[in-house]
């Protein structure tokens, strides 16, 4: 008996067994048997021609017919179908053919089946890869929308909070003016109200800053400044807090700290203040904070080093993201300088936005997180060494950076 005749002999039983095994329901089985019949016709053609590629079109058709749900759940895969066809072909050959005819049929079918299995595996891998790629792209789109929604919420919430906060602040000031000066208890209550309002305004201002950074609306006002003057202002502003926490704040003079730079003094001070505040917050009482720096090619580097609890390597980028919170949020406590005190998680994100708006960069180095050994952290701020403003009119006004400190405001 020829191989073609052997295949025709087992074909009806083969179609029935494969259909009963893989298809559920009479209607489904009928349609499946029709498709399976086409497949077996092509196998017969491949046997006659000796070319297994006759199966490629129907395998591609079946692969393309799989839905997203099929791909997600791993159903209707070609490999499973081919496995059943091969298994039942071998079984029926043993049951219905002589040993010699069965061996001849298997020898003829195996190269065709192997080609089909390889082709099916390649098609399935391609489909799966495309599915995963589409899912990843969809996830990225959803994340962008979520991030945009969060940014929009921050912007709207900040502006919505600003108006009632201004009213509360005004009425609190009026109450303070009306309260009798000798009423110490009333004065204490009003002072507490003012402190709460001031902290709330700081948070609202931070939210507005984050919104401006996210939407590329942060405007810098470049002016001449000297870093050592900013450092002196930081030391003056943190004197009381440093004393309360028994910290030491050491400011080391370095090449470049007394040289004129053009930057936005208020924004740069805000960025450095956030870094010092962060160092105070995560350094146990009695610790030390050092402000230092150096000149690099075309840049000035400022470093703020603390003897605090450190930052784990996996969190050294997370802390610069907005709302980046480390540790257990359930243990959160408000406070800008209290040890491990919480906050909305905006300060370092704002610092990063301000420094990058200056075409600089900021990063942190730490051996890791350890509340016992306190390995500390070092924050690096890299600023372009601008010695004259980019605006030609300002360059004329300030003499292209040749002004002496006596000719410029003393604030910076």
Short mmCIF file of C-alpha atoms in Angstrom, two decimals:
data_model
loop_
_atom_site.label_atom_id
_atom_site.label_comp_id
_atom_site.label_asym_id
_atom_site.label_seq_id
_atom_site.Cartn_x
_atom_site.Cartn_y
_atom_site.Cartn_z
CA UNK A 1 0.00 0.00 0.00
CA UNK A 2 1.31 3.44 -0.90
CA UNK A 3 1.82 6.15 1.72
CA UNK A 4 -1.02 8.17 0.17
CA UNK A 5 -3.37 5.19 0.41
CA UNK A 6 -2.34 4.57 4.03
CA UNK A 7 -3.09 8.20 4.89
CA UNK A 8 -6.49 8.02 3.17
CA UNK A 9 -7.31 4.87 5.13
CA UNK A 10 -6.71 6.40 8.56
CA UNK A 11 -7.95 9.89 7.60
CA UNK A 12 -11.65 9.60 8.63
CA UNK A 13 -10.75 8.19 12.04
CA UNK A 14 -7.94 10.76 12.42
CA UNK A 15 -10.28 13.69 11.74
CA UNK A 16 -12.86 12.35 14.18
CA UNK A 17 -10.42 11.74 17.02
CA UNK A 18 -8.64 15.09 16.70
CA UNK A 19 -11.96 16.95 16.42
CA UNK A 20 -13.44 15.19 19.47
CA UNK A 21 -10.28 15.89 21.43
CA UNK A 22 -9.92 19.60 20.66
CA UNK A 23 -13.37 20.93 19.68
CA UNK A 24 -16.29 21.36 22.08
CA UNK A 25 -19.87 21.27 20.74
CA UNK A 26 -21.32 19.81 17.54
CA UNK A 27 -21.24 23.08 15.59
CA UNK A 28 -17.67 23.79 16.57
CA UNK A 29 -16.57 20.25 15.69
CA UNK A 30 -18.17 20.48 12.25
CA UNK A 31 -16.31 23.69 11.43
CA UNK A 32 -13.12 22.33 12.93
CA UNK A 33 -13.35 19.12 10.87
CA UNK A 34 -13.63 21.24 7.74
CA UNK A 35 -10.44 23.11 8.64
CA UNK A 36 -8.73 19.87 9.61
CA UNK A 37 -9.76 18.36 6.26
CA UNK A 38 -8.01 21.20 4.44
CA UNK A 39 -4.92 20.58 6.56
CA UNK A 40 -4.89 16.84 5.72
CA UNK A 41 -5.38 17.64 2.01
CA UNK A 42 -2.23 19.75 2.15
CA UNK A 43 -0.37 16.97 3.96
CA UNK A 44 -1.31 14.61 1.13
CA UNK A 45 -0.08 17.20 -1.38
CA UNK A 46 3.18 17.54 0.55
CA UNK A 47 3.61 13.75 0.49
CA UNK A 48 3.19 13.68 -3.30
CA UNK A 49 5.46 16.65 -3.99
CA UNK A 50 7.98 16.07 -1.22
CA UNK A 51 7.62 19.78 -0.29
CA UNK A 52 6.42 20.38 3.28
CA UNK A 53 5.99 24.11 2.67
CA UNK A 54 2.52 23.35 1.25
CA UNK A 55 1.39 23.58 4.90
CA UNK A 56 2.72 27.11 5.46
CA UNK A 57 -0.32 29.09 4.19
CA UNK A 58 -2.86 27.30 6.39
CA UNK A 59 -0.56 27.50 9.43
CA UNK A 60 -0.19 31.26 8.87
CA UNK A 61 -3.96 31.59 8.44
CA UNK A 62 -4.63 29.76 11.71
CA UNK A 63 -1.99 31.79 13.53
CA UNK A 64 -3.48 35.09 12.33
CA UNK A 65 -6.98 33.94 13.32
CA UNK A 66 -6.06 33.81 17.01
CA UNK A 67 -7.66 36.58 19.05
CA UNK A 68 -6.14 38.74 21.79
CA UNK A 69 -7.96 36.58 24.33
CA UNK A 70 -6.44 33.43 22.81
CA UNK A 71 -2.97 34.95 23.07
CA UNK A 72 -3.57 36.18 26.61
CA UNK A 73 -4.88 32.84 27.86
CA UNK A 74 -2.58 30.67 25.73
CA UNK A 75 -5.49 28.93 24.00
CA UNK A 76 -5.94 27.61 20.42
CA UNK A 77 -2.20 27.21 19.96
CA UNK A 78 -0.92 25.50 16.82
CA UNK A 79 1.57 23.37 18.70
CA UNK A 80 -1.24 21.66 20.61
CA UNK A 81 -3.12 20.88 17.40
CA UNK A 82 -0.06 19.44 15.69
CA UNK A 83 0.77 17.37 18.76
CA UNK A 84 -2.68 15.78 18.60
CA UNK A 85 -2.44 15.13 14.84
CA UNK A 86 0.97 13.46 15.22
CA UNK A 87 -0.10 11.39 18.25
CA UNK A 88 -3.30 10.10 16.66
CA UNK A 89 -1.53 9.44 13.34
CA UNK A 90 0.88 7.10 15.13
CA UNK A 91 -1.90 5.42 17.12
CA UNK A 92 -4.14 4.85 14.10
CA UNK A 93 -1.22 3.62 12.02
CA UNK A 94 -0.58 0.89 14.59
CA UNK A 95 -4.30 0.08 14.89
CA UNK A 96 -5.37 0.10 11.23
CA UNK A 97 -2.28 -0.68 9.14
CA UNK A 98 0.19 -3.48 8.85
CA UNK A 99 3.49 -2.96 10.59
CA UNK A 100 5.30 -2.33 7.31
CA UNK A 101 2.70 0.17 6.04
CA UNK A 102 2.62 1.91 9.42
CA UNK A 103 6.41 2.35 9.45
CA UNK A 104 6.38 3.62 5.87
CA UNK A 105 3.62 6.12 6.69
CA UNK A 106 5.46 7.39 9.76
CA UNK A 107 8.68 7.72 7.77
CA UNK A 108 6.87 9.79 5.14
CA UNK A 109 4.89 11.95 7.56
CA UNK A 110 7.61 12.79 10.11
CA UNK A 111 9.60 15.27 7.93
CA UNK A 112 6.34 17.03 7.08
CA UNK A 113 5.23 17.10 10.71
CA UNK A 114 8.65 18.37 11.87
CA UNK A 115 8.47 21.20 9.34
CA UNK A 116 4.94 22.02 10.51
CA UNK A 117 6.01 22.04 14.18
CA UNK A 118 8.96 24.36 13.48
CA UNK A 119 6.81 26.67 11.38
CA UNK A 120 4.07 26.73 14.02
CA UNK A 121 6.59 27.49 16.79
CA UNK A 122 8.02 30.39 14.78
CA UNK A 123 4.55 31.80 14.06
CA UNK A 124 3.46 31.46 17.69
CA UNK A 125 6.65 33.13 18.96
CA UNK A 126 6.13 35.99 16.51
CA UNK A 127 2.48 36.39 17.55
CA UNK A 128 3.35 36.22 21.23
CA UNK A 129 6.14 38.76 20.83
CA UNK A 130 3.81 41.13 18.99
CA UNK A 131 1.16 40.64 21.66
CA UNK A 132 3.61 41.39 24.49
CA UNK A 133 4.93 44.41 22.58
CA UNK A 134 1.39 45.74 22.13
CA UNK A 135 0.61 45.14 25.80
CA UNK A 136 3.78 46.98 26.83
CA UNK A 137 2.92 49.89 24.56
CA UNK A 138 -0.60 50.02 26.00
CA UNK A 139 0.80 49.97 29.52
CA UNK A 140 3.15 52.84 28.68
CA UNK A 141 0.26 54.86 27.28
CA UNK A 142 -1.79 54.19 30.42
CA UNK A 143 1.15 55.23 32.62
CA UNK A 144 1.58 58.46 30.66
CA UNK A 145 -2.13 59.21 31.02
CA UNK A 146 -1.96 58.43 34.73
CA UNK A 147 1.08 60.66 35.20
CA UNK A 148 -0.64 63.42 33.22
CA UNK A 149 -3.75 63.05 35.36
CA UNK A 150 -1.65 63.26 38.50
CA UNK A 151 0.12 66.38 37.22
CA UNK A 152 -3.22 67.96 36.32
CA UNK A 153 -4.59 67.12 39.76
CA UNK A 154 -1.57 68.72 41.43
CA UNK A 155 -1.96 71.88 39.35
CA UNK A 156 -5.72 72.17 39.95
CA UNK A 157 -5.52 71.27 43.64
CA UNK A 158 -2.74 73.77 44.26
CA UNK A 159 -4.63 76.64 42.67
CA UNK A 160 -7.92 75.65 44.30
CA UNK A 161 -6.25 75.56 47.73
CA UNK A 162 -4.48 78.86 47.25
CA UNK A 163 -7.62 81.03 47.35
CA UNK A 164 -9.15 79.71 50.61
CA UNK A 165 -5.68 79.66 52.15
CA UNK A 166 -5.28 83.36 51.38
CA UNK A 167 -8.64 84.07 53.03
CA UNK A 168 -7.71 82.07 56.14
CA UNK A 169 -4.38 83.84 56.31
CA UNK A 170 -6.04 87.26 56.07
CA UNK A 171 -8.68 86.55 58.72
CA UNK A 172 -6.06 85.08 61.06
CA UNK A 173 -4.01 88.25 60.71
CA UNK A 174 -7.08 90.37 61.49
CA UNK A 175 -7.84 88.29 64.58
CA UNK A 176 -4.25 88.74 65.69
CA UNK A 177 -4.55 92.51 65.33
CA UNK A 178 -7.78 92.57 67.35
CA UNK A 179 -6.57 90.26 70.12
CA UNK A 180 -5.35 91.94 73.27
CA UNK A 181 -1.57 91.94 73.49
CA UNK A 182 -1.71 90.92 77.14
CA UNK A 183 -3.75 87.81 76.39
CA UNK A 184 -0.88 85.32 76.22
CA UNK A 185 -3.10 82.28 75.57
CA UNK A 186 -4.84 83.99 72.64
CA UNK A 187 -1.46 85.05 71.26
CA UNK A 188 -0.21 81.44 71.47
CA UNK A 189 -3.27 80.11 69.64
CA UNK A 190 -2.95 82.71 66.90
CA UNK A 191 0.76 81.96 66.54
CA UNK A 192 -0.05 78.27 66.13
CA UNK A 193 -2.59 79.17 63.45
CA UNK A 194 0.01 81.25 61.62
CA UNK A 195 2.51 78.38 61.78
CA UNK A 196 -0.04 75.98 60.30
CA UNK A 197 -0.94 78.44 57.55
CA UNK A 198 2.72 79.01 56.72
CA UNK A 199 3.37 75.27 56.43
CA UNK A 200 0.27 74.81 54.29
CA UNK A 201 1.36 77.65 52.01
CA UNK A 202 4.77 76.02 51.61
CA UNK A 203 3.08 72.79 50.51
CA UNK A 204 0.79 74.63 48.07
CA UNK A 205 3.77 76.53 46.66
CA UNK A 206 5.65 73.25 46.24
CA UNK A 207 2.67 71.77 44.38
CA UNK A 208 2.62 74.78 42.05
CA UNK A 209 6.37 74.45 41.45
CA UNK A 210 6.02 70.75 40.61
CA UNK A 211 3.19 71.57 38.21
CA UNK A 212 5.34 74.20 36.48
CA UNK A 213 8.27 71.79 36.20
CA UNK A 214 6.08 68.98 34.83
CA UNK A 215 4.58 71.26 32.21
CA UNK A 216 7.90 72.94 31.33
CA UNK A 217 6.62 76.30 32.56
CA UNK A 218 9.34 77.03 35.12
CA UNK A 219 10.83 80.42 34.25
CA UNK A 220 14.32 81.28 35.49
CA UNK A 221 15.48 84.82 36.20
CA UNK A 222 19.23 84.74 35.56
CA UNK A 223 21.19 87.18 37.71
CA UNK A 224 24.76 87.40 38.99
CA UNK A 225 25.38 85.53 42.24
CA UNK A 226 28.11 84.06 44.40
CA UNK A 227 27.66 80.61 45.86
CA UNK A 228 29.33 81.50 49.15
CA UNK A 229 26.61 84.11 49.76
CA UNK A 230 23.92 81.49 49.21
CA UNK A 231 25.74 79.20 51.64
CA UNK A 232 25.87 81.96 54.26
CA UNK A 233 22.12 82.51 53.85
CA UNK A 234 21.55 78.78 54.33
CA UNK A 235 23.60 78.80 57.52
CA UNK A 236 21.64 81.76 58.87
CA UNK A 237 18.25 80.24 57.99
CA UNK A 238 19.06 76.87 59.56
CA UNK A 239 20.81 78.17 62.70
CA UNK A 240 17.86 77.55 65.04
CA UNK A 241 17.03 74.13 63.61
CA UNK A 242 20.68 73.05 63.64
CA UNK A 243 20.81 74.06 67.30
CA UNK A 244 17.62 72.18 68.17
CA UNK A 245 18.91 68.99 66.52
CA UNK A 246 22.46 69.49 67.89
CA UNK A 247 23.85 69.19 64.38
CA UNK A 248 27.00 70.78 62.99
CA UNK A 249 26.76 72.58 59.65
CA UNK A 250 30.22 73.08 58.15
CA UNK A 251 30.66 75.22 55.04
CA UNK A 252 34.03 74.71 53.41
CA UNK A 253 35.39 77.36 51.06
CA UNK A 254 36.38 75.98 47.67
CA UNK A 255 37.58 77.28 44.33
CA UNK A 256 34.53 78.61 42.57
CA UNK A 257 32.44 79.46 45.62
CA UNK A 258 33.58 83.10 45.48
CA UNK A 259 33.42 83.45 41.70
CA UNK A 260 30.56 85.24 39.95
CA UNK A 261 27.99 82.99 38.29
CA UNK A 262 24.82 83.73 36.39
CA UNK A 263 21.83 81.71 37.60
CA UNK A 264 18.43 82.25 39.20
CA UNK A 265 19.38 83.10 42.82
CA UNK A 266 15.97 82.43 44.36
CA UNK A 267 15.43 79.12 42.59
CA UNK A 268 18.99 77.93 43.18
CA UNK A 269 18.69 78.84 46.86
CA UNK A 270 15.40 76.91 46.99
CA UNK A 271 17.10 73.84 45.49
CA UNK A 272 20.05 73.95 47.89
CA UNK A 273 17.75 74.60 50.85
CA UNK A 274 15.75 71.48 50.01
CA UNK A 275 18.96 69.43 49.99
CA UNK A 276 20.15 70.78 53.34
CA UNK A 277 16.68 70.27 54.81
CA UNK A 278 16.73 66.67 53.57
CA UNK A 279 20.17 66.13 55.12
CA UNK A 280 18.96 67.47 58.48
CA UNK A 281 15.82 65.34 58.34
CA UNK A 282 17.64 62.05 57.77
CA UNK A 283 20.61 62.64 60.07
CA UNK A 284 20.19 61.62 63.73
CA UNK A 285 20.60 64.29 66.40
CA UNK A 286 24.22 65.30 66.90
CA UNK A 287 25.20 64.58 63.30
CA UNK A 288 27.23 66.61 60.84
CA UNK A 289 26.43 68.21 57.48
CA UNK A 290 29.17 69.51 55.19
CA UNK A 291 28.77 71.82 52.19
CA UNK A 292 31.76 71.62 49.87
CA UNK A 293 32.53 71.75 46.16
CA UNK A 294 35.05 72.03 43.38
CA UNK A 295 35.60 73.42 39.89
CA UNK A 296 35.31 71.02 36.96
CA UNK A 297 35.75 71.73 33.27
CA UNK A 298 32.98 74.24 32.51
CA UNK A 299 31.05 73.37 35.67
CA UNK A 300 30.89 74.06 39.38
CA UNK A 301 30.10 71.07 41.58
CA UNK A 302 28.48 71.56 44.99
CA UNK A 303 28.33 68.63 47.41
CA UNK A 304 26.18 68.31 50.52
CA UNK A 305 27.35 65.43 52.71
CA UNK A 306 25.65 64.18 55.87
CA UNK A 307 26.28 61.51 58.50
CA UNK A 308 22.72 60.26 58.26
CA UNK A 309 21.05 56.90 57.79
CA UNK A 310 21.90 56.68 54.09
CA UNK A 311 19.88 55.65 51.06
CA UNK A 312 19.58 52.16 49.58
CA UNK A 313 20.96 51.89 46.01
CA UNK A 314 17.55 50.95 44.57
CA UNK A 315 16.05 54.17 46.00
CA UNK A 316 18.72 56.62 44.87
CA UNK A 317 16.75 57.57 41.76
CA UNK A 318 13.27 57.15 43.27
CA UNK A 319 13.83 59.96 45.79
CA UNK A 320 13.98 62.51 42.95
CA UNK A 321 10.54 61.53 41.66
CA UNK A 322 7.55 63.56 42.78
CA UNK A 323 5.70 61.99 45.70
CA UNK A 324 8.69 59.66 46.08
CA UNK A 325 8.19 58.25 49.57
CA UNK A 326 10.60 55.82 51.20
CA UNK A 327 9.64 53.61 54.11
CA UNK A 328 6.23 52.79 55.52
CA UNK A 329 3.72 55.52 54.63
CA UNK A 330 1.57 54.48 57.62
CA UNK A 331 4.38 55.78 59.87
CA UNK A 332 4.35 59.15 58.08
CA UNK A 333 4.65 62.25 60.25
CA UNK A 334 4.70 65.84 59.08
CA UNK A 335 7.78 67.95 59.58
CA UNK A 336 10.46 69.46 57.37
CA UNK A 337 13.37 68.96 59.78
CA UNK A 338 12.20 66.45 62.39
CA UNK A 339 14.27 63.24 62.28
CA UNK A 340 12.75 61.04 59.57
CA UNK A 341 9.86 63.50 59.42
CA UNK A 342 7.53 63.12 56.48
CA UNK A 343 6.34 65.46 53.82
CA UNK A 344 4.52 65.31 50.49
CA UNK A 345 7.66 64.06 48.73
CA UNK A 346 8.08 67.08 46.46
CA UNK A 347 11.27 68.79 47.69
CA UNK A 348 13.86 66.69 45.87
CA UNK A 349 11.71 66.54 42.73
CA UNK A 350 11.62 70.35 42.73
CA UNK A 351 15.38 70.49 43.31
CA UNK A 352 15.95 68.19 40.32
CA UNK A 353 13.63 70.30 38.15
CA UNK A 354 15.37 73.55 39.12
CA UNK A 355 18.89 72.21 38.58
CA UNK A 356 17.99 70.64 35.23
CA UNK A 357 16.35 73.91 34.16
CA UNK A 358 19.82 75.44 34.69
CA UNK A 359 21.20 72.72 32.33
CA UNK A 360 22.79 71.08 35.35
CA UNK A 361 22.30 67.75 37.08
CA UNK A 362 21.81 66.40 40.59
CA UNK A 363 22.39 62.92 42.00
CA UNK A 364 23.15 61.16 45.26
CA UNK A 365 25.80 58.70 46.41
CA UNK A 366 25.39 56.49 49.47
CA UNK A 367 26.76 53.13 50.58
CA UNK A 368 23.27 52.08 51.60
CA UNK A 369 20.59 52.43 54.25
CA UNK A 370 21.50 51.63 57.87
CA UNK A 371 19.96 53.37 60.88
CA UNK A 372 22.62 51.92 63.20
CA UNK A 373 25.87 52.44 61.28
CA UNK A 374 24.66 55.64 59.54
CA UNK A 375 26.74 55.47 56.34
CA UNK A 376 25.53 58.92 55.29
CA UNK A 377 24.80 60.38 51.86
CA UNK A 378 26.40 62.87 49.51
CA UNK A 379 24.24 64.91 47.14
CA UNK A 380 26.03 66.31 44.09
CA UNK A 381 24.85 69.42 42.23
CA UNK A 382 26.55 70.17 38.92
CA UNK A 383 26.00 73.69 37.55
CA UNK A 384 27.26 75.22 34.30
CA UNK A 385 29.93 77.81 35.01
CA UNK A 386 28.14 80.75 33.39
CA UNK A 387 30.17 83.93 33.76
CA UNK A 388 27.82 86.08 31.69
CA UNK A 389 24.09 86.05 30.92
CA UNK A 390 22.78 84.62 27.67
CA UNK A 391 20.64 87.74 27.14
CA UNK A 392 22.78 90.39 25.31
CA UNK A 393 20.96 93.23 27.08
CA UNK A 394 21.77 91.76 30.48
CA UNK A 395 25.35 91.21 29.35
CA UNK A 396 25.64 94.94 28.62
CA UNK A 397 23.98 95.82 31.92
CA UNK A 398 26.37 93.68 33.95
CA UNK A 399 29.44 94.36 31.84
CA UNK A 400 29.69 90.77 30.58
CA UNK A 401 30.44 89.46 34.05
CA UNK A 402 33.19 91.96 34.90
CA UNK A 403 31.29 93.71 37.71
CA UNK A 404 32.80 93.66 41.14
CA UNK A 405 30.73 92.55 44.13
CA UNK A 406 30.39 96.18 45.24
CA UNK A 407 28.45 97.04 42.08
CA UNK A 408 25.79 94.38 42.59
CA UNK A 409 23.10 93.74 45.20
CA UNK A 410 24.34 92.30 48.49
CA UNK A 411 21.55 89.69 48.75
CA UNK A 412 23.31 87.13 46.58
#
